[in-house]
Amino acid sequence: MRVYFYSNIGNHTALCQEIACYLKETRSWTEFGIMTRTRRDLYDFLKKQKEIDYRYIDVIDHLYKEALNYEVSPDQILEWEKRLKCPLWHLVVADRNVGHMFVTGGVVPKTPIRNLTTHKNISRLVCYYLDFFEERFKSFKPDAVLIMCIASLPALALAQVCKWMNIPFFALYSTRILDRYVIADNPFERFS
């Protein structure tokens, strides 16, 4: 079995690592991919650890930088909207950084991306993430995707690509009781 993890928060990367170790030990699954961040040396941790030989260690910070140079045509946007059967702005509205202009009554962090949220850059980000995950999953062919938090543009793009490619995906939610988590199958379905 192949499992791809999506994690964009520090402690979630360690949790993904523990889950991968558990699946390797109890189920003999050995093929894993993961999306992480460079912050808190998470990427270095994954590269140095010896328990799991990740086929892919993707870094969201690197993708973000690549996306800002991505060329997007109006036809690409229309094609993705047709494939996913939803307007791509749905992915933007749910992201408090990229879609900060849609947030009312909430706390919006002052991140560097707020200065870059032009229509052109938002189109680049959306299409780049969708194209990236499509290519990654065509290559890796995961049997399941485990998403630590579906609350950002990349995570929503990932969930939409999974849905479009018929890849089961699951979300982990903290119970906020000790170190317990709950797994929900395809929670994104309730919001589409």
Short mmCIF file of C-alpha atoms in Angstrom, two decimals:
data_model
loop_
_atom_site.label_atom_id
_atom_site.label_comp_id
_atom_site.label_asym_id
_atom_site.label_seq_id
_atom_site.Cartn_x
_atom_site.Cartn_y
_atom_site.Cartn_z
CA MET A 1 0.00 0.00 0.00
CA ARG A 2 1.10 3.53 -0.75
CA VAL A 3 0.20 6.40 1.57
CA TYR A 4 0.78 10.10 1.01
CA PHE A 5 0.74 12.45 4.02
CA TYR A 6 -0.02 16.16 3.92
CA SER A 7 1.26 18.15 6.85
CA ASN A 8 1.89 21.87 7.05
CA ILE A 9 2.15 22.33 10.81
CA GLY A 10 5.25 21.37 12.80
CA ASN A 11 3.98 18.74 15.20
CA HIS A 12 1.88 17.17 12.47
CA THR A 13 4.99 16.12 10.56
CA ALA A 14 6.17 14.16 13.60
CA LEU A 15 2.70 12.59 13.85
CA CYS A 16 2.85 11.57 10.16
CA GLN A 17 6.25 10.01 10.81
CA GLU A 18 4.84 8.01 13.75
CA ILE A 19 1.85 6.85 11.69
CA ALA A 20 4.17 5.77 8.85
CA CYS A 21 6.30 3.81 11.36
CA TYR A 22 3.18 2.21 12.81
CA LEU A 23 1.86 1.21 9.36
CA LYS A 24 5.25 -0.17 8.40
CA GLU A 25 5.48 -2.22 11.59
CA THR A 26 1.89 -3.47 11.82
CA ARG A 27 0.87 -3.70 8.15
CA SER A 28 4.23 -4.01 6.38
CA TRP A 29 3.45 -0.94 4.26
CA THR A 30 6.65 0.58 2.99
CA GLU A 31 5.79 3.16 0.33
CA PHE A 32 5.20 6.66 1.66
CA GLY A 33 5.26 10.22 0.44
CA ILE A 34 4.89 13.35 2.53
CA MET A 35 4.35 17.08 2.17
CA THR A 36 5.98 19.15 4.91
CA ARG A 37 7.49 22.57 5.60
CA THR A 38 11.06 23.76 6.00
CA ARG A 39 10.17 25.51 9.26
CA ARG A 40 11.45 24.00 12.52
CA ASP A 41 13.88 21.85 10.54
CA LEU A 42 11.09 19.42 9.61
CA TYR A 43 12.54 18.72 6.19
CA ASP A 44 15.97 18.02 7.70
CA PHE A 45 14.39 15.72 10.28
CA LEU A 46 12.66 13.68 7.56
CA LYS A 47 15.82 13.46 5.46
CA LYS A 48 17.96 12.30 8.41
CA GLN A 49 15.61 9.81 10.07
CA LYS A 50 16.22 6.14 9.21
CA GLU A 51 12.86 4.48 9.98
CA ILE A 52 11.00 5.41 6.79
CA ASP A 53 12.41 5.66 3.29
CA TYR A 54 10.03 8.27 1.82
CA ARG A 55 9.68 8.05 -1.92
CA TYR A 56 8.73 11.73 -1.96
CA ILE A 57 9.43 14.47 0.55
CA ASP A 58 7.66 17.47 -0.91
CA VAL A 59 8.09 20.88 0.70
CA ILE A 60 5.17 23.30 0.59
CA ASP A 61 7.50 26.32 0.98
CA HIS A 62 9.33 25.32 -2.22
CA LEU A 63 6.08 24.77 -4.11
CA TYR A 64 4.82 28.17 -3.08
CA LYS A 65 7.93 29.85 -4.53
CA GLU A 66 7.69 27.83 -7.75
CA ALA A 67 3.98 28.62 -8.07
CA LEU A 68 4.60 32.38 -8.16
CA ASN A 69 6.53 31.89 -11.43
CA TYR A 70 4.00 29.49 -12.94
CA GLU A 71 2.34 30.60 -16.17
CA VAL A 72 -1.42 30.10 -16.18
CA SER A 73 -3.86 30.63 -19.00
CA PRO A 74 -7.59 31.29 -18.62
CA ASP A 75 -8.13 27.97 -20.40
CA GLN A 76 -6.28 26.12 -17.62
CA ILE A 77 -8.57 27.64 -15.01
CA LEU A 78 -11.66 26.71 -16.99
CA GLU A 79 -10.35 23.17 -17.54
CA TRP A 80 -9.78 22.64 -13.80
CA GLU A 81 -13.20 24.05 -12.95
CA LYS A 82 -14.74 21.63 -15.44
CA ARG A 83 -12.78 18.66 -14.04
CA LEU A 84 -13.52 19.46 -10.40
CA LYS A 85 -17.07 20.64 -11.03
CA CYS A 86 -16.58 23.64 -8.77
CA PRO A 87 -15.33 27.21 -9.11
CA LEU A 88 -11.68 27.49 -8.11
CA TRP A 89 -12.39 30.50 -5.93
CA HIS A 90 -13.88 28.04 -3.41
CA LEU A 91 -10.30 26.93 -2.74
CA VAL A 92 -9.18 30.52 -2.28
CA VAL A 93 -11.99 31.68 0.03
CA ALA A 94 -11.18 29.00 2.58
CA ASP A 95 -7.52 30.00 2.91
CA ARG A 96 -7.08 32.77 5.48
CA ASN A 97 -3.80 33.91 3.91
CA VAL A 98 -4.47 33.76 0.18
CA GLY A 99 -8.16 34.60 0.63
CA HIS A 100 -7.67 37.16 3.39
CA MET A 101 -9.90 39.62 1.55
CA PHE A 102 -12.86 37.30 2.19
CA VAL A 103 -12.27 37.00 5.96
CA THR A 104 -14.56 39.06 8.17
CA GLY A 105 -14.63 38.98 11.93
CA GLY A 106 -11.63 36.67 12.22
CA VAL A 107 -7.97 37.05 12.96
CA VAL A 108 -5.96 37.27 9.77
CA PRO A 109 -2.21 36.81 10.23
CA LYS A 110 0.04 39.31 8.53
CA THR A 111 2.01 36.86 6.42
CA PRO A 112 4.21 37.77 3.43
CA ILE A 113 1.68 36.21 1.07
CA ARG A 114 -0.83 38.98 1.83
CA ASN A 115 1.36 41.38 -0.14
CA LEU A 116 1.35 39.01 -3.11
CA THR A 117 -2.36 38.27 -3.41
CA THR A 118 -3.01 39.66 -6.85
CA HIS A 119 -5.50 37.98 -9.16
CA LYS A 120 -2.65 36.67 -11.30
CA ASN A 121 -0.72 35.22 -8.32
CA ILE A 122 -3.83 33.60 -6.87
CA SER A 123 -4.50 31.97 -10.25
CA ARG A 124 -0.89 30.77 -10.35
CA LEU A 125 -1.08 29.28 -6.85
CA VAL A 126 -4.37 27.47 -7.44
CA CYS A 127 -3.40 25.97 -10.80
CA TYR A 128 0.13 25.11 -9.71
CA TYR A 129 -1.05 23.17 -6.65
CA LEU A 130 -3.70 21.33 -8.66
CA ASP A 131 -1.21 20.47 -11.42
CA PHE A 132 1.44 19.45 -8.89
CA PHE A 133 -0.82 17.05 -7.00
CA GLU A 134 -2.19 15.57 -10.21
CA GLU A 135 1.33 14.83 -11.46
CA ARG A 136 2.51 13.58 -8.08
CA PHE A 137 -0.39 11.13 -7.79
CA LYS A 138 -0.09 9.92 -11.36
CA SER A 139 3.50 9.04 -10.52
CA PHE A 140 3.09 7.77 -6.95
CA LYS A 141 -0.39 6.20 -7.31
CA PRO A 142 -1.29 6.39 -3.59
CA ASP A 143 -3.86 3.99 -2.18
CA ALA A 144 -4.78 6.62 0.41
CA VAL A 145 -3.96 10.18 1.39
CA LEU A 146 -3.86 11.36 4.99
CA ILE A 147 -4.39 15.10 5.41
CA MET A 148 -3.60 16.60 8.77
CA CYS A 149 -5.70 19.73 8.29
CA ILE A 150 -7.97 20.77 5.41
CA ALA A 151 -7.87 24.52 5.97
CA SER A 152 -5.52 25.98 3.39
CA LEU A 153 -5.37 26.39 -0.37
CA PRO A 154 -2.83 23.56 -0.90
CA ALA A 155 -4.80 21.16 1.33
CA LEU A 156 -8.07 21.99 -0.40
CA ALA A 157 -6.41 21.55 -3.79
CA LEU A 158 -5.06 18.19 -2.60
CA ALA A 159 -8.51 17.08 -1.41
CA GLN A 160 -10.08 18.13 -4.71
CA VAL A 161 -7.48 16.24 -6.74
CA CYS A 162 -8.02 13.14 -4.56
CA LYS A 163 -11.76 13.42 -5.10
CA TRP A 164 -11.32 13.88 -8.86
CA MET A 165 -8.85 10.95 -9.11
CA ASN A 166 -10.95 8.70 -6.82
CA ILE A 167 -8.21 8.41 -4.21
CA PRO A 168 -9.56 7.85 -0.69
CA PHE A 169 -8.45 10.60 1.65
CA PHE A 170 -8.76 10.96 5.37
CA ALA A 171 -8.34 13.83 7.79
CA LEU A 172 -6.86 13.62 11.25
CA TYR A 173 -8.48 15.81 13.89
CA SER A 174 -7.07 16.46 17.31
CA THR A 175 -9.48 15.53 20.07
CA ARG A 176 -7.69 18.10 22.24
CA ILE A 177 -7.54 15.41 24.91
CA LEU A 178 -3.98 14.36 25.64
CA ASP A 179 -2.38 13.18 22.39
CA ARG A 180 -5.48 11.57 20.86
CA TYR A 181 -6.62 12.02 17.27
CA VAL A 182 -9.69 11.00 15.30
CA ILE A 183 -9.62 9.91 11.66
CA ALA A 184 -12.53 11.02 9.44
CA ASP A 185 -13.04 9.60 5.98
CA ASN A 186 -13.47 12.17 3.25
CA PRO A 187 -14.67 15.02 5.48
CA PHE A 188 -14.32 17.39 2.54
CA GLU A 189 -17.42 15.85 0.98
CA ARG A 190 -19.61 17.67 3.49
CA PHE A 191 -18.39 21.05 2.28
CA SER A 192 -18.36 20.66 -1.50
#
